[in-house]
Coordinates of C-alpha atoms in Angstrom, one line a residue:
Chain A
X94 CA 96.7 140.6 -17.9
X95 CA 99.1 142.5 -20.1
X96 CA 99.9 144.7 -17.2
X97 CA 100.8 141.7 -15.1
X98 CA 102.9 140.3 -17.8
X99 CA 104.9 143.4 -18.5
X100 CA 105.4 144.1 -14.8
X101 CA 106.6 140.5 -14.4
X102 CA 109.0 141.1 -17.3
X103 CA 110.3 144.3 -15.7
X104 CA 110.6 142.5 -12.4
X105 CA 112.6 139.7 -13.9
X106 CA 114.6 142.1 -15.9
X107 CA 115.6 144.0 -12.8
X108 CA 116.4 140.7 -11.1
X109 CA 118.7 139.7 -13.9
X110 CA 120.4 143.1 -13.9
X111 CA 120.8 143.0 -10.1
X112 CA 122.3 139.5 -10.3
X113 CA 124.6 140.3 -13.2
X114 CA 125.5 143.7 -11.7
X115 CA 126.1 142.1 -8.3
X116 CA 128.3 139.4 -9.9
X117 CA 130.3 142.0 -11.8
X118 CA 130.7 144.1 -8.7
X119 CA 131.7 141.0 -6.8
X120 CA 134.2 140.1 -9.4
X121 CA 135.7 143.6 -9.4
X122 CA 135.9 144.0 -5.7
X123 CA 136.3 140.5 -4.2
X124 CA 139.8 139.0 -3.9
X125 CA 140.5 135.8 -2.2
X126 CA 142.6 135.4 0.9
X127 CA 146.0 133.9 0.1
X128 CA 146.7 131.3 2.8
X129 CA 149.2 132.3 5.5
X130 CA 152.6 130.7 5.5
X131 CA 155.2 130.2 8.2
X132 CA 157.7 133.0 7.8
X133 CA 160.5 131.5 5.7
X134 CA 163.9 131.2 7.3
X135 CA 166.6 133.4 5.8
X136 CA 168.4 130.3 4.5
X137 CA 165.5 129.6 2.2
X138 CA 166.8 132.3 -0.2
X139 CA 169.8 132.4 -2.5
X140 CA 172.3 135.1 -1.4
X141 CA 172.7 136.5 -4.9
X142 CA 168.9 136.9 -5.2
X143 CA 168.8 138.8 -1.9
X144 CA 171.6 141.1 -3.1
X145 CA 169.7 141.8 -6.3
X146 CA 166.6 142.4 -4.2
X147 CA 168.5 144.9 -2.1
X148 CA 169.5 146.9 -5.2
X149 CA 166.0 146.8 -6.6
X150 CA 164.6 148.0 -3.2
X151 CA 167.0 150.9 -3.4
X152 CA 165.8 151.8 -6.9
X153 CA 162.2 151.5 -5.6
X154 CA 163.1 153.8 -2.7
X155 CA 161.0 151.5 -0.5
X156 CA 162.7 152.7 2.7
X157 CA 161.6 156.4 2.2
X158 CA 158.0 155.6 2.9
X159 CA 158.3 152.4 4.9
X160 CA 160.6 153.8 7.6
X161 CA 159.7 156.5 10.0
X162 CA 162.2 158.8 11.9
X163 CA 163.5 157.0 14.9
X164 CA 161.8 153.7 13.8
X165 CA 163.3 150.5 12.5
X166 CA 164.0 149.9 8.8
X167 CA 160.9 149.0 6.8
X168 CA 158.7 148.8 9.9
X169 CA 156.3 151.5 8.4
X170 CA 154.3 154.1 10.2
X171 CA 155.2 157.1 8.1
X172 CA 152.2 159.5 7.8
X173 CA 151.7 160.2 4.1
X174 CA 149.4 163.3 3.6
X175 CA 147.0 163.0 0.6
X176 CA 144.1 165.2 -0.4
X177 CA 141.9 162.4 0.9
X178 CA 143.4 162.2 4.4
X179 CA 146.5 160.7 6.0
X180 CA 147.6 157.2 5.1
X181 CA 150.2 155.4 7.2
X182 CA 152.8 153.2 5.5
X183 CA 152.7 149.6 6.4
X184 CA 155.3 147.3 8.1
X185 CA 157.0 145.3 5.3
X186 CA 159.4 143.5 7.6
X187 CA 158.9 139.7 7.8
X188 CA 157.2 139.9 11.3
X189 CA 154.4 137.3 11.2
X190 CA 151.9 139.3 13.2
X191 CA 152.3 142.9 12.0
X192 CA 154.5 142.6 8.9
X193 CA 154.5 140.4 5.8
X194 CA 156.0 137.4 7.5
X195 CA 153.0 135.2 6.6
X196 CA 152.9 136.3 3.0
X197 CA 153.9 133.8 0.3
X198 CA 155.7 135.0 -2.8
X199 CA 152.4 134.8 -4.6
X200 CA 150.8 137.2 -2.1
X201 CA 153.7 139.6 -2.4
X202 CA 153.5 139.5 -6.2
X203 CA 149.7 140.2 -6.1
X204 CA 150.3 143.2 -3.8
X205 CA 152.9 144.6 -6.3
X206 CA 150.9 143.7 -9.4
X207 CA 147.3 144.4 -8.3
X208 CA 147.5 146.4 -5.0
X209 CA 145.8 143.7 -2.9
X210 CA 147.1 142.5 0.4
X211 CA 147.4 138.9 1.5
X212 CA 143.9 139.0 3.1
X213 CA 142.3 140.1 -0.1
X214 CA 141.9 143.8 0.9
X215 CA 142.5 146.5 -1.7
X216 CA 145.4 148.7 -0.9
X217 CA 145.4 152.5 -1.3
X218 CA 147.4 153.6 -4.4
X219 CA 149.6 155.6 -2.0
X220 CA 151.5 152.3 -2.4
X221 CA 152.4 153.0 -6.1
X222 CA 151.2 149.7 -7.6
X223 CA 150.1 151.6 -10.6
X224 CA 153.9 151.6 -11.3
X225 CA 154.9 148.4 -9.5
X226 CA 152.4 146.4 -11.7
X227 CA 155.0 146.8 -14.4
X228 CA 157.7 145.1 -12.4
X229 CA 158.7 141.6 -13.8
X230 CA 158.0 138.5 -11.8
X231 CA 161.7 137.9 -11.6
X232 CA 162.3 141.2 -10.0
X233 CA 159.4 140.7 -7.6
X234 CA 161.0 137.4 -6.5
X235 CA 164.3 139.2 -5.7
X236 CA 162.5 141.9 -3.8
X237 CA 160.6 139.3 -1.9
X238 CA 163.8 137.5 -1.0
X239 CA 165.3 140.8 0.2
X240 CA 162.4 141.8 2.3
X241 CA 161.8 138.4 3.9
X242 CA 165.4 138.3 5.0
X243 CA 165.2 141.6 6.9
X244 CA 165.0 141.8 10.7
X245 CA 161.4 141.2 11.6
X246 CA 160.0 144.1 13.6
X247 CA 156.8 144.0 15.7
X248 CA 155.1 147.3 14.7
X249 CA 151.3 147.3 14.3
X250 CA 149.9 149.4 11.5
X251 CA 148.5 152.8 12.4
X252 CA 144.9 153.6 11.6
X253 CA 144.5 155.6 8.4
X254 CA 142.6 158.8 8.6
X255 CA 140.6 158.8 5.4
X256 CA 137.3 160.6 4.7
X257 CA 134.1 158.7 3.9
X258 CA 133.5 157.1 1.5
X259 CA 137.1 156.5 0.6
X260 CA 137.7 154.8 3.9
X261 CA 135.7 151.9 2.5
X262 CA 138.4 149.7 0.8
X263 CA 136.0 148.3 -1.9
X264 CA 135.9 151.8 -3.3
X265 CA 139.5 151.3 -4.3
X266 CA 138.5 148.6 -6.7
X267 CA 136.5 151.2 -8.7
X268 CA 139.6 153.4 -8.7
X269 CA 141.6 150.6 -10.1
X270 CA 139.0 149.9 -12.8
X271 CA 139.5 153.5 -13.9
X272 CA 143.2 154.0 -13.6
X273 CA 145.2 150.8 -13.1
X274 CA 146.8 149.5 -16.3
X275 CA 148.2 146.1 -15.6
X276 CA 150.5 145.8 -18.7
X277 CA 154.0 144.4 -18.4
X278 CA 156.7 146.5 -20.0
X279 CA 157.0 145.9 -23.7
X280 CA 160.6 146.7 -25.0
X281 CA 160.8 149.2 -27.8
X282 CA 162.9 147.4 -30.5
X283 CA 163.9 150.7 -32.1
X284 CA 165.7 151.8 -28.9
X285 CA 168.9 150.6 -27.3
X286 CA 168.9 147.9 -24.5
X287 CA 170.1 150.7 -22.1
X288 CA 167.1 152.9 -23.0
X289 CA 164.7 150.0 -22.6
X290 CA 166.2 149.2 -19.2
X291 CA 165.7 152.8 -18.2
X292 CA 162.2 152.8 -19.5
X293 CA 161.4 149.7 -17.5
X294 CA 162.8 151.0 -14.3
X295 CA 161.2 154.5 -14.6
X296 CA 157.7 153.2 -15.5
X297 CA 157.9 150.5 -12.8
X298 CA 160.0 150.2 -9.7
X299 CA 161.6 153.7 -9.7
X300 CA 158.1 155.1 -10.0
X301 CA 159.4 158.6 -10.9
X302 CA 156.0 159.7 -12.1
X303 CA 154.4 159.1 -8.7
X304 CA 155.9 162.5 -7.7
X305 CA 156.8 164.1 -11.0
X306 CA 153.5 163.6 -12.8
X307 CA 150.5 165.8 -11.7
X308 CA 147.5 163.9 -10.4
X309 CA 143.8 164.3 -11.3
X310 CA 141.0 165.0 -8.7
X311 CA 140.8 161.3 -7.9
X312 CA 144.5 161.1 -7.2
X313 CA 145.6 159.3 -10.4
X314 CA 148.5 160.4 -12.5
X315 CA 147.3 162.4 -15.5
X316 CA 148.4 160.3 -18.5
X317 CA 148.5 163.2 -20.9
X318 CA 150.7 165.2 -18.6
X319 CA 153.5 162.7 -17.9
X320 CA 156.4 164.3 -15.9
X321 CA 154.8 167.8 -16.0
X322 CA 155.6 168.2 -12.3
X323 CA 153.7 167.2 -9.3
X324 CA 153.2 167.8 -5.5
X325 CA 154.8 165.7 -2.8
X326 CA 154.7 166.6 0.9
X327 CA 154.6 170.3 0.3
X328 CA 157.4 170.1 -2.1
X329 CA 157.1 170.7 -5.9
X330 CA 158.5 167.7 -7.8
X331 CA 159.9 169.6 -10.8
X332 CA 158.7 169.0 -14.3
X333 CA 161.0 166.7 -16.1
X334 CA 159.5 167.0 -19.6
X335 CA 159.8 170.0 -21.9
X336 CA 158.2 172.2 -19.3
X337 CA 161.2 171.9 -17.0
X338 CA 162.2 175.2 -15.4
X339 CA 165.8 174.3 -14.9
X340 CA 167.8 177.3 -16.0
X341 CA 170.3 175.0 -17.8
X342 CA 168.6 172.2 -19.8
X343 CA 169.4 168.7 -18.5
X344 CA 171.1 166.1 -20.6
X345 CA 171.9 162.4 -19.9
X346 CA 175.4 163.1 -18.4
X347 CA 174.1 165.7 -16.0
X348 CA 171.2 163.5 -15.0
X349 CA 173.5 160.6 -14.4
X350 CA 175.8 162.6 -12.2
X351 CA 172.9 164.1 -10.3
X352 CA 171.2 160.8 -9.7
X353 CA 174.4 159.1 -8.8
X354 CA 176.0 161.8 -6.6
X355 CA 173.1 163.9 -5.5
X356 CA 174.4 167.1 -7.0
X357 CA 175.5 168.7 -10.3
X358 CA 177.5 171.9 -10.7
X359 CA 175.0 173.4 -13.2
X360 CA 171.9 172.4 -11.2
X361 CA 172.6 172.2 -7.5
X362 CA 171.9 169.7 -4.8
X363 CA 169.1 167.2 -4.3
X364 CA 167.0 167.9 -1.2
X365 CA 163.5 167.3 0.1
X366 CA 162.1 163.9 -0.8
X367 CA 164.6 163.7 -3.7
X368 CA 167.6 163.5 -1.2
X369 CA 166.5 160.0 -0.2
X370 CA 166.1 158.9 -3.8
X371 CA 169.6 159.9 -4.8
X372 CA 171.0 158.5 -1.6
X373 CA 169.5 155.2 -2.5
X374 CA 170.6 155.5 -6.2
X375 CA 174.2 156.0 -5.1
X376 CA 174.2 152.4 -3.9
X377 CA 172.8 150.5 -6.9
X378 CA 174.6 149.2 -10.0
X379 CA 176.0 152.1 -12.1
X380 CA 174.4 150.7 -15.3
X381 CA 170.9 151.1 -13.9
X382 CA 171.4 154.8 -12.9
X383 CA 172.9 155.4 -16.4
X384 CA 169.9 153.7 -18.0
X385 CA 167.5 155.9 -16.1
X386 CA 169.4 159.0 -17.1
X387 CA 169.5 158.0 -20.8
X388 CA 165.8 157.3 -20.9
X389 CA 164.7 160.4 -19.0
X390 CA 167.0 162.7 -21.1
X391 CA 165.6 161.1 -24.3
X392 CA 161.9 161.4 -23.4
X393 CA 162.2 165.0 -22.2
X394 CA 163.5 165.8 -25.6
X395 CA 166.4 167.9 -26.9
X396 CA 166.2 171.5 -25.8
X397 CA 165.1 174.1 -28.3
X398 CA 167.6 176.7 -29.6
X399 CA 166.0 179.2 -27.3
X400 CA 166.3 177.0 -24.2
X401 CA 169.9 176.3 -25.1
X402 CA 170.6 180.1 -25.3
X403 CA 168.9 180.7 -22.0
X404 CA 171.0 178.0 -20.4
X405 CA 174.2 179.5 -21.7
X406 CA 173.1 182.9 -20.4
X407 CA 172.4 181.4 -17.0
X408 CA 175.9 179.8 -16.9
X409 CA 177.4 183.1 -18.0
X410 CA 175.5 185.0 -15.2
X411 CA 176.7 182.4 -12.7
X412 CA 180.3 182.9 -13.8
X413 CA 180.3 186.7 -13.6
X414 CA 177.6 187.7 -11.2
X415 CA 175.6 190.8 -12.1
X416 CA 175.3 193.7 -9.7
X417 CA 172.6 193.4 -7.1
X418 CA 169.5 195.3 -8.2
X419 CA 168.4 198.0 -5.8
X420 CA 164.7 197.4 -6.2
X421 CA 164.4 195.4 -3.0
X422 CA 166.8 196.7 -0.5
X423 CA 165.8 194.4 2.4
X424 CA 166.0 191.3 0.2
X425 CA 169.4 192.3 -1.3
X426 CA 170.8 193.0 2.2
X427 CA 169.6 189.7 3.6
X428 CA 171.1 187.9 0.6
X429 CA 174.4 189.7 1.0
X430 CA 174.7 188.9 4.7
X431 CA 173.2 185.4 4.9
X432 CA 173.6 183.7 1.5
X433 CA 176.3 185.2 -0.7
X434 CA 179.2 183.8 1.4
X435 CA 178.4 180.4 0.1
X436 CA 176.3 181.0 -3.0
X437 CA 178.5 183.6 -4.6
X438 CA 182.0 182.4 -4.1
X439 CA 184.3 180.3 -6.2
X440 CA 183.9 177.5 -3.7
X441 CA 182.7 174.6 -5.9
X442 CA 179.8 172.3 -5.2
X443 CA 178.9 170.2 -3.3
X444 CA 180.5 172.2 -0.3
X445 CA 179.9 175.6 -1.8
X446 CA 176.4 176.7 -2.7
X447 CA 175.1 176.6 -6.3
X448 CA 175.0 180.0 -7.9
X449 CA 171.3 180.8 -7.7
X450 CA 171.1 181.8 -11.4
X451 CA 171.4 178.0 -12.0
X452 CA 168.9 177.0 -9.3
X453 CA 165.6 175.4 -10.5
X454 CA 164.1 176.4 -7.1
X455 CA 164.5 180.1 -7.9
X456 CA 163.1 179.6 -11.5
X457 CA 160.3 177.3 -10.5
X458 CA 156.6 178.2 -10.9
X459 CA 156.1 178.5 -7.1
X460 CA 158.4 179.3 -4.2
X461 CA 157.6 176.3 -2.1
X462 CA 160.9 174.4 -2.5
X463 CA 163.0 177.6 -2.1
X464 CA 161.0 178.4 1.1
X465 CA 161.5 174.9 2.4
X466 CA 165.2 174.8 1.9
X467 CA 165.8 178.4 3.2
X468 CA 163.8 177.5 6.3
X469 CA 165.3 174.2 7.2
X470 CA 168.6 174.1 5.3
X471 CA 170.3 171.0 4.2
X472 CA 171.6 168.8 7.1
X473 CA 174.7 166.8 6.9
X474 CA 174.4 163.0 6.4
X475 CA 175.5 161.2 9.5
X476 CA 178.9 159.6 9.0
X477 CA 179.5 160.9 5.5
X478 CA 180.9 163.9 3.8
X479 CA 177.9 165.8 2.4
X480 CA 176.7 169.3 1.5
X481 CA 175.5 171.4 4.3
X482 CA 173.3 174.5 4.4
X483 CA 172.1 176.2 7.6
X484 CA 168.4 176.7 8.0
X485 CA 167.1 180.2 8.6
X486 CA 163.8 179.5 10.2
X487 CA 165.0 180.9 13.5
X488 CA 166.7 184.0 12.2
X489 CA 164.1 185.4 9.7
X490 CA 160.4 186.0 10.1
X491 CA 158.0 185.4 7.3
X492 CA 158.1 189.0 6.0
X493 CA 161.9 189.0 5.9
X494 CA 162.0 185.6 4.2
X495 CA 159.5 186.7 1.6
X496 CA 161.6 189.8 0.9
X497 CA 164.6 187.5 0.4
X498 CA 162.7 185.1 -1.9
X499 CA 161.2 187.9 -4.0
X500 CA 164.7 189.4 -4.4
X501 CA 166.2 186.1 -5.5
X502 CA 163.4 185.6 -8.0
X503 CA 164.0 189.1 -9.5
X504 CA 167.7 188.9 -9.6
X505 CA 168.4 185.3 -10.5
X506 CA 165.6 184.1 -12.8
X507 CA 164.1 185.2 -16.0
X508 CA 160.6 184.3 -14.8
X509 CA 157.8 186.7 -13.6
X510 CA 157.5 187.6 -9.9
X511 CA 155.8 185.1 -7.6
X512 CA 152.6 186.1 -5.8
X513 CA 151.6 185.3 -2.2
X514 CA 155.2 184.5 -1.2
X515 CA 154.6 185.4 2.5
X516 CA 151.7 182.9 2.7
X517 CA 153.9 180.2 1.0
X518 CA 156.6 180.8 3.6
X519 CA 154.1 180.6 6.5
X520 CA 152.7 177.3 5.1
X521 CA 156.1 176.0 4.5
X522 CA 157.1 176.8 8.1
X523 CA 154.4 174.5 9.3
X524 CA 154.8 171.7 6.7
X525 CA 158.5 171.5 6.8
X526 CA 158.4 171.0 10.5
X527 CA 156.2 168.0 10.2
X528 CA 158.2 166.6 7.3
X529 CA 161.5 166.8 9.2
X530 CA 160.0 165.3 12.3
X531 CA 158.6 162.2 10.5
X532 CA 160.8 161.4 7.5
X533 CA 163.6 159.1 8.4
X534 CA 165.5 159.9 5.2
X535 CA 168.7 161.9 4.9
X536 CA 168.1 165.5 4.3
X537 CA 170.9 165.8 1.8
X538 CA 172.7 163.4 -0.4
X539 CA 176.2 162.0 0.3
X540 CA 178.8 164.0 -1.6
X541 CA 180.9 161.0 -2.4
X542 CA 179.3 157.6 -1.8
X543 CA 182.6 155.8 -2.7
X544 CA 183.9 157.3 0.6
X545 CA 181.4 155.3 2.6
X546 CA 182.8 153.2 5.4
X547 CA 186.2 154.9 5.0
X548 CA 187.6 157.1 7.8
Chain B
X831 CA 174.0 204.0 12.9
X832 CA 171.7 201.4 14.3
X833 CA 170.9 200.3 17.8
X834 CA 171.7 196.7 18.8
X835 CA 170.6 195.3 22.1
X836 CA 173.1 192.8 23.5
X837 CA 173.0 191.2 27.0
X838 CA 170.5 193.8 28.2
X839 CA 172.5 196.8 27.0
X840 CA 171.9 199.0 24.0
X841 CA 174.8 199.7 21.7
X842 CA 175.0 202.3 18.9
X843 CA 176.7 200.5 16.0
X844 CA 178.0 202.0 12.8
X845 CA 177.7 199.0 10.5
X846 CA 176.1 198.3 7.2
X847 CA 172.8 196.4 7.5
X848 CA 174.3 193.4 5.6
X849 CA 177.1 193.0 8.1
X850 CA 177.0 189.7 9.9
X851 CA 176.1 190.0 13.6
X852 CA 179.3 188.1 14.5
X853 CA 181.6 190.8 13.1
X854 CA 179.7 193.5 15.0
X855 CA 179.9 191.5 18.3
X856 CA 183.6 190.8 18.0
X857 CA 184.9 193.9 16.2
X858 CA 182.7 196.7 17.4
X859 CA 181.3 195.6 20.8
X860 CA 184.4 193.6 21.6
X861 CA 182.5 190.6 22.9
X862 CA 184.7 187.7 21.8
X863 CA 182.9 184.6 23.1
X864 CA 181.2 183.9 19.8
X865 CA 183.8 182.5 17.5
X866 CA 184.5 182.8 13.8
X867 CA 184.8 179.2 12.6
X868 CA 183.8 178.7 9.0
X869 CA 181.9 181.9 8.3
X870 CA 179.4 179.8 6.3
X871 CA 177.0 178.7 9.0
X872 CA 178.3 175.1 8.9
X873 CA 180.2 174.7 12.2
X874 CA 178.1 176.4 14.9
X875 CA 181.0 178.1 16.8
X876 CA 179.4 181.5 16.3
X877 CA 176.0 180.6 17.8
X878 CA 174.3 183.3 20.0
X879 CA 170.8 183.6 21.3
X880 CA 168.4 186.0 19.7
X881 CA 165.0 186.3 21.4
X882 CA 165.4 183.0 23.1
X883 CA 166.5 181.0 20.0
X884 CA 170.0 180.0 19.0
X885 CA 171.1 181.5 15.6
X886 CA 174.3 181.4 13.7
X887 CA 175.7 184.9 14.0
X888 CA 178.0 184.6 11.0
X889 CA 175.1 184.3 8.6
X890 CA 172.7 186.6 10.4
X891 CA 173.0 190.1 8.9
X892 CA 172.3 193.1 11.1
X893 CA 169.1 194.0 9.2
X894 CA 167.4 190.9 10.8
X895 CA 168.1 192.2 14.4
X896 CA 166.1 195.3 14.6
X897 CA 164.1 195.3 17.8
X898 CA 165.6 192.0 19.0
X899 CA 167.5 191.0 22.1
X900 CA 170.9 189.3 21.5
X901 CA 172.5 187.2 24.2
X902 CA 176.1 186.1 24.0
X903 CA 177.9 183.8 26.4
X904 CA 179.2 186.9 28.3
X905 CA 175.5 187.6 29.1
X906 CA 175.0 184.4 30.8
X907 CA 177.6 184.6 33.5
X908 CA 181.2 185.5 34.3
X909 CA 184.3 183.7 35.5
X910 CA 183.6 184.6 39.1
X911 CA 179.9 184.0 38.7
X912 CA 179.3 181.4 36.1
X913 CA 175.8 180.5 34.8
X914 CA 174.6 176.9 35.3
X915 CA 175.5 176.0 31.7
X916 CA 179.0 177.4 32.2
X917 CA 179.4 175.7 35.6
X918 CA 178.3 172.4 34.1
X919 CA 180.8 172.6 31.2
X920 CA 183.6 173.5 33.7
X921 CA 182.7 170.7 36.1
X922 CA 182.5 168.1 33.3
X923 CA 185.8 169.5 31.8
X924 CA 183.9 169.5 28.5
X925 CA 186.4 171.7 26.6
X926 CA 189.7 170.6 25.1
X927 CA 190.7 173.4 22.7
X928 CA 187.4 175.1 23.6
X929 CA 186.8 176.9 20.3
X930 CA 183.4 175.3 19.7
X931 CA 182.3 175.4 23.3
X932 CA 180.7 178.9 23.4
X933 CA 178.5 177.9 20.4
X934 CA 177.7 174.6 22.1
X935 CA 176.8 176.3 25.3
X936 CA 174.5 178.9 23.6
X937 CA 172.7 176.1 21.7
X938 CA 172.3 174.1 24.9
X939 CA 171.1 177.2 26.8
X940 CA 168.5 177.8 24.1
X941 CA 167.4 174.2 24.3
X942 CA 167.1 174.3 28.1
X943 CA 165.2 177.5 28.1
X944 CA 162.5 175.8 26.0
X945 CA 162.8 172.3 27.4
X946 CA 164.1 172.0 31.0
X947 CA 164.4 168.2 30.9
X948 CA 165.5 167.2 27.4
X949 CA 166.1 163.6 26.5
X950 CA 169.5 162.5 25.2
X951 CA 168.1 162.3 21.7
X952 CA 166.8 165.9 22.0
X953 CA 170.2 167.1 23.2
X954 CA 171.9 165.3 20.3
X955 CA 169.4 166.7 17.8
X956 CA 169.9 170.2 19.1
X957 CA 173.7 170.0 19.0
X958 CA 173.8 168.1 15.7
X959 CA 174.9 171.0 13.6
X960 CA 177.8 172.0 16.0
X961 CA 181.2 170.6 15.1
X962 CA 183.9 169.7 17.6
X963 CA 187.2 168.5 16.2
X964 CA 188.8 167.6 19.5
X965 CA 186.2 164.9 20.2
X966 CA 184.8 165.9 23.6
X967 CA 181.3 165.1 22.5
X968 CA 180.5 162.7 25.3
X969 CA 181.6 165.3 27.9
X970 CA 179.6 167.9 26.2
X971 CA 176.5 165.7 26.4
X972 CA 177.2 165.1 30.1
X973 CA 177.6 168.8 30.7
X974 CA 174.3 169.6 29.1
X975 CA 172.6 167.0 31.3
X976 CA 174.4 168.4 34.4
X977 CA 173.3 172.0 33.4
X978 CA 169.7 170.8 33.2
X979 CA 170.0 169.5 36.8
X980 CA 171.8 172.6 38.0
X981 CA 169.1 174.8 36.6
X982 CA 166.5 173.0 38.6
X983 CA 168.3 173.7 41.9
X984 CA 167.7 176.8 44.0
X985 CA 171.3 178.1 44.0
X986 CA 171.2 178.4 40.3
X987 CA 168.1 180.4 40.2
X988 CA 169.8 183.8 40.3
X989 CA 171.9 183.2 37.2
X990 CA 169.0 181.4 35.4
X991 CA 166.9 184.5 35.9
X992 CA 169.5 186.7 34.4
X993 CA 169.9 184.5 31.4
X994 CA 166.2 184.4 30.8
X995 CA 165.1 186.5 27.9

């Protein structure tokens, strides 16, 4: 009798737990379909709103991921390598069948805010909604207006190659439960309006942390290591906090010039995935770039007296180059014959090369970026004056390039020698080839965006 | 002294290992097809072929050439016996001042060695880093397409063989 009662109690307890658990799981995972709309005509949007959306899309760097080399703007298809497999960017043109043409503004806002598509499927956080969730409704409206007035392109999505169980989209709901913080940006009254504008853009649309903050094993940004440096497409996105390896510490003016022009005489030229970022930032309102620079300079903190001294020493070394050390003859010889003609002359940036005593790549914790840029160089931007560097992939083998990189490290940085440089070069040779074949973006930044459209 | 293999011949060269290949070709071996344009690897007029791949000789120090085969434009053909790539450039009248043309031809030759039927996009991508201030780009593109056709025909086989690495 008592047995029956207790087993009945247990059974009903389990039933209640299953129902409650099921309901909770349902609530976490399930999202409704938002009804399809007929693609709005371009006339449905205010021109000023579209223009603002254009600038916001440039700050958000949307085209870098949503355009593939040789493809149409915003039609998607770029393979994004992740530790969990390859994810292909989606078509965000207003094509009804393969793009977002049937998405209402509410559906677009939900995608930005919650990472859910119109059909109610969870999106992979490769689409950085952990940042875009902070974008204001007003800005989402402008972005929507901009995207819905682009040329519709019929381009079906490519199948993602994700490992089980992460290929099951409901799993993403669990990820969101752990890592997605849906707070809107709260201004800090103690700071200036400019600072707050910068903070809003950096945390949200500009999604700087998506590359510059390291990720945990589940692919989420580590909250306690903000801007400590991250990985992106076989490039190292440099630390922007107090762990920065820039030989000369950054300040707001230098950051502003770099983000606006793509280069700075004390730091060098943007390349890799950052080239597209600065190319986009060169076309947005000046005040937004300045706001980002002011905010970033403030949160990375004033340099310590030691850092300042090191920075001055690096600048002094750049002005009066030291004698080449004889420790690595092959590396020194290659440098003298292949690099010094640009990197050790009085020819100023951006057309001359930065003195490598000032290069973050040479002082960086690993030689990936240096290997990437020596292999593939920096190509000119079509139709614009821009920095150029030839690539050396075809003239140096891995051993020779490793000798060069080790020499540069020893001569131009105060950091300990790298290890495994030859393997890094071999890996970079493979990865850089893929990156250059797929990424549509410019491989360097325009030297002077004000010259655009002028002969 | 180091040994440099150019166009199938070995040359004993007295040059520092950091000397750019271009200087040795022009000053020591007196092969003047490769041109000094910018000296910074930015214009392409100094391109030669090393082991089947086009490289910019002004930023390629001698130390990188040990045991390698260098081919210059002189190694492809002569005035009386032009190689297909040279014939094509002549027939399309692709040169105006001509300063950039040896580099263009070497880059195009390297492309055609690897890819006998390049698309227009592939030709443009290969020649992207070569500058021409006269503006004969459209003729250059036509010349490369013509060279690809010439290399397929029997009468060009002799010179093609010689240019093969």
